[in-house]
Short mmCIF file of C-alpha atoms in Angstrom, two decimals:
data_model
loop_
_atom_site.label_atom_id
_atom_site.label_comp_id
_atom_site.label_asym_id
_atom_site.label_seq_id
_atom_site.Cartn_x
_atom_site.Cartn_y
_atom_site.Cartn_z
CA UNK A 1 197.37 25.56 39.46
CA UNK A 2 199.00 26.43 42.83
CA UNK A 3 200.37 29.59 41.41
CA UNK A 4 197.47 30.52 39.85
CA UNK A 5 195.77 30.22 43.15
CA UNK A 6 198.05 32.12 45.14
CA UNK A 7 197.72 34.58 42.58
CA UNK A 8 194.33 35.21 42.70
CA UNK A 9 194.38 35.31 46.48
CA UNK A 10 197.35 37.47 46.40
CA UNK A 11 195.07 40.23 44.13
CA UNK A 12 191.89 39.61 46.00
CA UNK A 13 194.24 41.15 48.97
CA UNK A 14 195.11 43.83 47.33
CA UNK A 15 191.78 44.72 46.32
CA UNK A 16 190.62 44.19 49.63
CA UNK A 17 193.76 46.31 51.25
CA UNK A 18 192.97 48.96 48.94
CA UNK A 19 189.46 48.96 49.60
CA UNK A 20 190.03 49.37 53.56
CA UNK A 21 192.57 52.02 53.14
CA UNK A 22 190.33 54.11 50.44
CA UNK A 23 187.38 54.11 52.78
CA UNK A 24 189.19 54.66 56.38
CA UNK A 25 188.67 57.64 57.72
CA UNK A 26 190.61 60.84 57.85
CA UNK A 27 190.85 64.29 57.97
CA UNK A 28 190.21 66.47 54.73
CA UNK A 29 189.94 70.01 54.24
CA UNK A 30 188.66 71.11 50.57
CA UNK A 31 187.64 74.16 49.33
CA UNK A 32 184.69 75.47 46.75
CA UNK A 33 182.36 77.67 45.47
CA UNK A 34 178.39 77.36 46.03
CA UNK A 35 175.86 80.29 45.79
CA UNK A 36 178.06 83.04 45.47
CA UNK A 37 179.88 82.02 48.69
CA UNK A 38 183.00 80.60 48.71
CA UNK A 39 182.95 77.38 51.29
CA UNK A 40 185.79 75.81 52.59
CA UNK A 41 185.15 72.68 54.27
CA UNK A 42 186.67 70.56 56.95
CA UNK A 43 186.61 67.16 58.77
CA UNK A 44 188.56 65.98 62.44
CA UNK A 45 188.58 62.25 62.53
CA UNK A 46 189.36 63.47 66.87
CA UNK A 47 186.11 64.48 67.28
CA UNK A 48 183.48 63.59 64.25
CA UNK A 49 183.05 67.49 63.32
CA UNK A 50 182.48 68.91 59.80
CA UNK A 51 183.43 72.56 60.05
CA UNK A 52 182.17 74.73 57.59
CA UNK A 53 182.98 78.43 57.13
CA UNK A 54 181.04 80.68 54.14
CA UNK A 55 182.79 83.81 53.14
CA UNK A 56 181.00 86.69 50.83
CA UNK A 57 181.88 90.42 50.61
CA UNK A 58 183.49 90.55 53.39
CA UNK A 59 181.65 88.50 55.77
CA UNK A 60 182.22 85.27 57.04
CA UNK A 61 179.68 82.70 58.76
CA UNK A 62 181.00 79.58 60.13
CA UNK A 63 179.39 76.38 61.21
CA UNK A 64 179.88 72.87 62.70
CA UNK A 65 178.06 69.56 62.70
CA UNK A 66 178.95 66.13 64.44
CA UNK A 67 177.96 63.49 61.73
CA UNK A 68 179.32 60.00 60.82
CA UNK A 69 182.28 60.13 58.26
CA UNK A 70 181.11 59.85 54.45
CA UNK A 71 183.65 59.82 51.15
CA UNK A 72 181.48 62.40 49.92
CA UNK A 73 183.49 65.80 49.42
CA UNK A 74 181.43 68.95 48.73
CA UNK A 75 178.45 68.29 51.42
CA UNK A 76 176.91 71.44 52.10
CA UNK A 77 173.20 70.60 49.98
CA UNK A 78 171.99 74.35 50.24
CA UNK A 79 172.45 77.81 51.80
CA UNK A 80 169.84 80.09 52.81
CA UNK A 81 169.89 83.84 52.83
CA UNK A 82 167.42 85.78 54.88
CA UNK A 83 167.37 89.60 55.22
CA UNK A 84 165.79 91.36 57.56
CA UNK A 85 166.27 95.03 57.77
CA UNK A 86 169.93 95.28 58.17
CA UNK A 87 170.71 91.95 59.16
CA UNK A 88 171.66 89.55 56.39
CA UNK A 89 170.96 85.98 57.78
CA UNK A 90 172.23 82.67 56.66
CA UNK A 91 171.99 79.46 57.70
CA UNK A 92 172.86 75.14 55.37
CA UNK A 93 171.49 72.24 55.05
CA UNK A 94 173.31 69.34 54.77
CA UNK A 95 173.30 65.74 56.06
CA UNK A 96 169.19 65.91 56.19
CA UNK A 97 169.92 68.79 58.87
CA UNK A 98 169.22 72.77 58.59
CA UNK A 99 171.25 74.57 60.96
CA UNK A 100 169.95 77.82 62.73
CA UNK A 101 170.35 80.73 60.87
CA UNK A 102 173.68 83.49 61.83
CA UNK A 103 172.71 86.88 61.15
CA UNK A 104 175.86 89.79 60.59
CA UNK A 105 174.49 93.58 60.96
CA UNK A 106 177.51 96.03 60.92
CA UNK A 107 180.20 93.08 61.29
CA UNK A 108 178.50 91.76 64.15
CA UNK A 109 176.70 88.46 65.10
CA UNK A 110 173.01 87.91 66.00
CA UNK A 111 170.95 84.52 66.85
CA UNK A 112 167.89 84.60 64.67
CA UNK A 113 165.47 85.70 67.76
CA UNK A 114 167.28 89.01 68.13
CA UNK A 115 167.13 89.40 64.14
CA UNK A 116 163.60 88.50 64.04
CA UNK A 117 163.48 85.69 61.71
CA UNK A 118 161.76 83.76 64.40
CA UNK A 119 159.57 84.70 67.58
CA UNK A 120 159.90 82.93 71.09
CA UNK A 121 156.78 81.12 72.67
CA UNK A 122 154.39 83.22 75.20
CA UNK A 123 155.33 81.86 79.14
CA UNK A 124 152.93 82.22 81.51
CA UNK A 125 153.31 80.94 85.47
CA UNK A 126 151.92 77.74 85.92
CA UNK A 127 152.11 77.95 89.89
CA UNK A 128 153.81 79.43 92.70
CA UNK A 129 156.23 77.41 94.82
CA UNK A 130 157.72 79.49 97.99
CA UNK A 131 157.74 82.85 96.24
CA UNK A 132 159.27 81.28 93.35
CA UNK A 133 157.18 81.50 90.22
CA UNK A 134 157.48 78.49 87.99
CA UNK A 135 157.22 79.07 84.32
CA UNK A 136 158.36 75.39 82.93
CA UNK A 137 158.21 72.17 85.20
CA UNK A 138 159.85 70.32 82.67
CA UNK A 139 163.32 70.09 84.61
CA UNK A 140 164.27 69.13 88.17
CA UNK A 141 165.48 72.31 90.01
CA UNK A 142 167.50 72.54 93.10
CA UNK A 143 168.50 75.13 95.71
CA UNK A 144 171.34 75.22 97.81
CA UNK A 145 170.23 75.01 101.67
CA UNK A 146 173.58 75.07 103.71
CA UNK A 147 173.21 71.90 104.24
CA UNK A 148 172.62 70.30 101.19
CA UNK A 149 169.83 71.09 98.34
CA UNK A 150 166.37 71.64 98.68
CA UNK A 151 163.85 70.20 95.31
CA UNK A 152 162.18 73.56 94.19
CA UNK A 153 159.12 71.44 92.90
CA UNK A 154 158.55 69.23 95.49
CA UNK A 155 160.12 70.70 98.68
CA UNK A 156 161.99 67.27 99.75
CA UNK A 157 165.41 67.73 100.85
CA UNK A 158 168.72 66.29 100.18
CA UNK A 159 170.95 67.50 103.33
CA UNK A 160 174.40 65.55 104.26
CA UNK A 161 176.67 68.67 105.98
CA UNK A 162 176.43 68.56 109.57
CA UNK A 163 177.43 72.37 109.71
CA UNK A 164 175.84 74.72 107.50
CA UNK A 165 178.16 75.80 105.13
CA UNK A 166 177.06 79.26 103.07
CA UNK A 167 180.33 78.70 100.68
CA UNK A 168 179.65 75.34 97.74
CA UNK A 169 182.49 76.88 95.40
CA UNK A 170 183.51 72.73 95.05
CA UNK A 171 180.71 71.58 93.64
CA UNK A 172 180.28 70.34 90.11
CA UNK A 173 177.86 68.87 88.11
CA UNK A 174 178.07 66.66 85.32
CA UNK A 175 175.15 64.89 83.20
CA UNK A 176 172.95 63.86 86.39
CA UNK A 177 175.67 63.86 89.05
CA UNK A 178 176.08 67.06 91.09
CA UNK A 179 179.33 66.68 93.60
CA UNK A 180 179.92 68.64 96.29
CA UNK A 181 183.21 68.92 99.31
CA UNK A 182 183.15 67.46 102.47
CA UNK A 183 182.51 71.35 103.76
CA UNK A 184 182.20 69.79 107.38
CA UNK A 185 185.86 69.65 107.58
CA UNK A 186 187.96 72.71 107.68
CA UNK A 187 190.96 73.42 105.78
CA UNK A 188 191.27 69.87 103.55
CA UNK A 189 188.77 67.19 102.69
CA UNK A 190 189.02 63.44 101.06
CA UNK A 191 185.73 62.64 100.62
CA UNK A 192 182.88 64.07 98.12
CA UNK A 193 179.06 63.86 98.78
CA UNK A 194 177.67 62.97 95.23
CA UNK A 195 174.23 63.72 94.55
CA UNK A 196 172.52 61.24 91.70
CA UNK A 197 168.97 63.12 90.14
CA UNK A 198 167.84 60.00 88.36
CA UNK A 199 167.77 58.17 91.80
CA UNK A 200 167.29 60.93 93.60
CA UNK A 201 170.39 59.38 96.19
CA UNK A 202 173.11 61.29 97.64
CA UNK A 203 176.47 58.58 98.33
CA UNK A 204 179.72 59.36 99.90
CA UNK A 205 182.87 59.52 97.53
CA UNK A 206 185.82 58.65 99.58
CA UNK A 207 189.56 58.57 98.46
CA UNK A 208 193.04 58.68 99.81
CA UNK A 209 194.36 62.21 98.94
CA UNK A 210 194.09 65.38 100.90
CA UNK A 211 192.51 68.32 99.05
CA UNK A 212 192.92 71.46 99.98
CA UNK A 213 189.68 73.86 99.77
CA UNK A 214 191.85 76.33 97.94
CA UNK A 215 191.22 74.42 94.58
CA UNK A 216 188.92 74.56 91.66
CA UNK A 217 187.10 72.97 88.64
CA UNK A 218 189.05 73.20 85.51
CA UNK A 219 186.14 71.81 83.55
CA UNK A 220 185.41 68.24 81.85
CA UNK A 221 186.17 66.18 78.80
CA UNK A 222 185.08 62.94 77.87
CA UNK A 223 183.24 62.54 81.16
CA UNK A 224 186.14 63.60 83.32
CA UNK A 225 185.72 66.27 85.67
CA UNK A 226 189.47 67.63 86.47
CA UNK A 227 190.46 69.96 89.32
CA UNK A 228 193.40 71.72 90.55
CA UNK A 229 194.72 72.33 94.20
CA UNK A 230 196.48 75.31 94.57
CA UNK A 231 197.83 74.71 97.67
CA UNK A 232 199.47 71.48 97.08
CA UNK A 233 199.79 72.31 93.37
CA UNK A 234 198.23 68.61 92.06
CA UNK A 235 195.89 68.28 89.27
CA UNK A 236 192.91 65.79 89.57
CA UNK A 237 191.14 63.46 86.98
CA UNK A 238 187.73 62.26 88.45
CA UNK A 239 185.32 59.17 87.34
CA UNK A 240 182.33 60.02 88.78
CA UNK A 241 181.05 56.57 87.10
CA UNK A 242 183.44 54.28 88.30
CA UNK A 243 184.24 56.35 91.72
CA UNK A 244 187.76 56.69 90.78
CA UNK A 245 190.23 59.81 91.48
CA UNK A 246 193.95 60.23 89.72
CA UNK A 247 196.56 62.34 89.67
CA UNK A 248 196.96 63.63 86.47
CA UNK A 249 199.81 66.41 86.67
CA UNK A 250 203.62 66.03 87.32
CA UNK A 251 207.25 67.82 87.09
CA UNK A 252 205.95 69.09 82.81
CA UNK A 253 202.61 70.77 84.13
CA UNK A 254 199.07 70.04 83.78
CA UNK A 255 196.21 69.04 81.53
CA UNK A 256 194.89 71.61 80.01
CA UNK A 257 192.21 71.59 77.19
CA UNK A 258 191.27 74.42 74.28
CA UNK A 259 190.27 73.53 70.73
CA UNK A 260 192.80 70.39 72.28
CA UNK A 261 195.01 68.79 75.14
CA UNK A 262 197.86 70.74 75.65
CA UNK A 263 200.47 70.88 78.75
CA UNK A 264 200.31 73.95 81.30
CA UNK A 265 202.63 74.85 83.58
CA UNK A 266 201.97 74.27 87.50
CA UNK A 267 202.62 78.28 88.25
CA UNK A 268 199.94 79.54 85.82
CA UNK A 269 197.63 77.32 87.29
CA UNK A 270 198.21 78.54 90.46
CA UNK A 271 197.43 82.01 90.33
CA UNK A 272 195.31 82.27 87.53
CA UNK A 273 191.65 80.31 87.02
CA UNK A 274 192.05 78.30 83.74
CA UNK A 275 188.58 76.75 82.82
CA UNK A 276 188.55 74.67 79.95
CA UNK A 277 187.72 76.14 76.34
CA UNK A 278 185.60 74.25 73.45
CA UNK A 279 184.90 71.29 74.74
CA UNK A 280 181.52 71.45 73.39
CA UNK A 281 180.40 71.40 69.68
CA UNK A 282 178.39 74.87 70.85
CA UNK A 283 180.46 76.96 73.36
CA UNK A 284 179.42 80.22 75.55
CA UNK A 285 180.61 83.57 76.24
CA UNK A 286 179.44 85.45 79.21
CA UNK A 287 180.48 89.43 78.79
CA UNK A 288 179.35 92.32 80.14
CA UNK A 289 176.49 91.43 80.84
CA UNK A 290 175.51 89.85 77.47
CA UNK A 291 175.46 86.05 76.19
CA UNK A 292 177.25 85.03 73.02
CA UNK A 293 177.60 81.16 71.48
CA UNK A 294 180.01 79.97 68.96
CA UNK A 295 180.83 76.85 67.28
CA UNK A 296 183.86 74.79 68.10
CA UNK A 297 186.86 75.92 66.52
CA UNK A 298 185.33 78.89 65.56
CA UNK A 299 186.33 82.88 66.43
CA UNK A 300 182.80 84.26 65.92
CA UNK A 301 180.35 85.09 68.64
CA UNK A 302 176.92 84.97 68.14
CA UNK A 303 174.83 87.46 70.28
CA UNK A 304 171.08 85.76 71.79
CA UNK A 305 170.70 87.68 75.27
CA UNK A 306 172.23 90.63 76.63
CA UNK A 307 171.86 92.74 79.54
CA UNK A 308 172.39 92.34 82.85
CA UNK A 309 173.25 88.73 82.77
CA UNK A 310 174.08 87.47 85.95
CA UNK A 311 176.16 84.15 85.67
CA UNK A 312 175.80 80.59 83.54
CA UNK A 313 174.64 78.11 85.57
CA UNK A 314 174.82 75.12 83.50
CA UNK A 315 174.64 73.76 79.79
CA UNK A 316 173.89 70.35 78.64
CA UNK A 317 174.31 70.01 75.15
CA UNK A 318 172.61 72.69 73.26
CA UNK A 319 171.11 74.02 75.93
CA UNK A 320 172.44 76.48 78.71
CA UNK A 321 170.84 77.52 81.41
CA UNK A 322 171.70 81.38 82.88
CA UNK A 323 170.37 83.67 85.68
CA UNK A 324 169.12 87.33 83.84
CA UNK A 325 168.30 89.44 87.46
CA UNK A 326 165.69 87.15 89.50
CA UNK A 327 164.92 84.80 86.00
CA UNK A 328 166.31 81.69 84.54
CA UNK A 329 166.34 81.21 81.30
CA UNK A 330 167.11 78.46 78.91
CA UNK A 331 168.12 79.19 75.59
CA UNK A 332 168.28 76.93 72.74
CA UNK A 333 169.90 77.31 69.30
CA UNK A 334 167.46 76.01 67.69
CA UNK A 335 164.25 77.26 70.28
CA UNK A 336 165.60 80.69 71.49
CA UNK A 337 164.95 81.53 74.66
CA UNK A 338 162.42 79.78 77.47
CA UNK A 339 161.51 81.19 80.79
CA UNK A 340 161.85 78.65 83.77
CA UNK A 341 161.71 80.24 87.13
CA UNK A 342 161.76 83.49 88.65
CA UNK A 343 162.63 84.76 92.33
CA UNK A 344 163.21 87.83 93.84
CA UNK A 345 166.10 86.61 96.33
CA UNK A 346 168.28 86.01 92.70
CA UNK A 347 168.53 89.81 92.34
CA UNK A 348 170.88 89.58 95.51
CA UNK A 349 172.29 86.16 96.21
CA UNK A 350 172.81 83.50 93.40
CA UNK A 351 176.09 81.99 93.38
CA UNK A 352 176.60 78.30 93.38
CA UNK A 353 172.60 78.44 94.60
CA UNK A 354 171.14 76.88 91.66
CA UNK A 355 171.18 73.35 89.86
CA UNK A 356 169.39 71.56 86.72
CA UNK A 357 168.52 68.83 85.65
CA UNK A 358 167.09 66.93 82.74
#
């Protein structure tokens, strides 16, 4: 009885064990034919992505999608062709989601809004707030002052410099944090002023390492924010939630993330700006004047604005927010573009001037 026992409990763990391991997750890649395309599809335990990419004479259109793990092979449900003069526009649905159409004219990219698939929503000014026409109140917008920032909306300010400083090259801004340098000191500072938009509260970061002004913002990951001093050639991890700052480089190099971590060298670093690369599942691409998004992990640019294009403030997400001559716009894969503000001074002077919040 005793053997028969142990065997049962010996195959109940093996159904079990099997069971685990045939459901864990991992990555796949599998490839297949639906509509005339033919798909090849992907999965990154890392991150949660499916990546999708849809090849037909001759032109590709790729695609990604954060979305719990599933067995299930095979998961794109549908694809949609559009065509609209020359552009040939497609867009799939899977997991109960239908992402935005890609259009290709020529070999090149196009959001749906320049292809005309869809039409963006009439703005009109809703008031006028010191010369600055406001188009959408639904965000909290900010102005550098020299001091500190200045509420666009409601005019209160938010000042901690002592000296007015025209130059806020070190200052960040993650989720609803914005930090800024101690600018009242001169050549090296240990202390950032952090401003908090839900409670509206600036509070003094202090720490024990000298910084020299010569650094700058790498980017974030994870909620991370991670900077690099030239002068003293020391990469720095910062927790903006748990007021904590690290040294994060040594004798190998430096953190350094694009479609991954990977190790830089100190030199490179030094005299060249490296800015993190696809850390979002939708990435952008200021040039020449024009804006382009892509997917993670993917080589293709997809044109929504172009023309005089100032700089990219911020993004959050799926949005990003951009200056185009003396207007900010948000633009929205899924909504196209939306007209916040305007002001005539933005034609002139513009950097590091303007922040965002949800």
């Amino acid at each position: 009885m005793k053997k028969l026992i142990s065997l049962i409990l010996f195959i109940i763990l093996l159904i079990v064990g099997y069971l685990i391991f045939s459901n864990r997750k991992k990555d796949y890649e599998v490839s297949y034919q639906q509509d005339g395309f033919e798909v090849s599809e992907s999965y990154k335990v890392e991150n949660s992505n499916y990546y999708l990419t849809l090849a037909k004479d001759d032109k590709i259109y790729e695609f990604t999608i954060n979305n719990n793990y599933t067995k299930n092979r095979k998961n794109i449900d549908k694809i949609n062709i559009q065509e609209n003069d020359d552009y040939e526009c497609v867009s799939i649905e899977l997991f109960s989601q239908k992402l935005p159409y890609i259009c290709n004219k020529d070999g090149l990219y196009y959001d749906s809004y320049i292809a005309g698939l869809n039409e963006e929503s009439e703005v009109t000014e809703i008031r006028k707030v010191s010369q600055i026409s406001v188009y959408n109140d639904a965000y909290d917008y900010y102005l550098w002052n020299g001091y500190g920032i200045t509420s666009i909306l409601d005019k209160k300010e938010y000042n901690f410099l002592s000296k007015e400083s025209y130059d806020n090259n070190l200052s960040y801004q993650l989720h609803e944090y914005l930090i800024v340098a101690d600018y009242d000191r001169d050549r090296e500072f240990d202390k950032f002023y952090v401003f908090n938009s839900k409670e509206k509260n600036i509070t003094e970061f202090k720490f024990d390492y000298k910084i020299s002004f010569n650094s700058y913002f790498m980017g974030d990951y994870d909620d991370f924010i991670y900077l690099f001093d030239r002068k003293n050639k020391v990469q720095y991890k910062i927790d903006l939630y748990k007021n904590k700052i690290s040294i994060c480089s040594d004798n190998n190099g430096a953190l350094y993330y694009k479609d991954g971590w990977e190790t830089i060298g100190i030199n490179k670093l030094v005299y060249n700006d490296y800015y993190f690369e696809n850390t979002s599942l939708i990435n952008y691409l200021l040039k020449d004047g024009s804006l382009y998004y892509s997917y993670m992990n993917s080589d293709i640019n997809v044109l929504f604005d172009e023309g005089d294009i100032s700089t990219i403030l911020d993004y959050e997400v799926n949005d990003i927010f951009y200056l185009k001559k003396d207007e900010l716009y948000k633009y929205n894969i899924n909504e196209g573009r939306t007209l916040l503000l305007s002001y005539f001074e933005w034609n002139f002077s513009y950097s590091n001037k303007i922040f965002i919040f949800n």
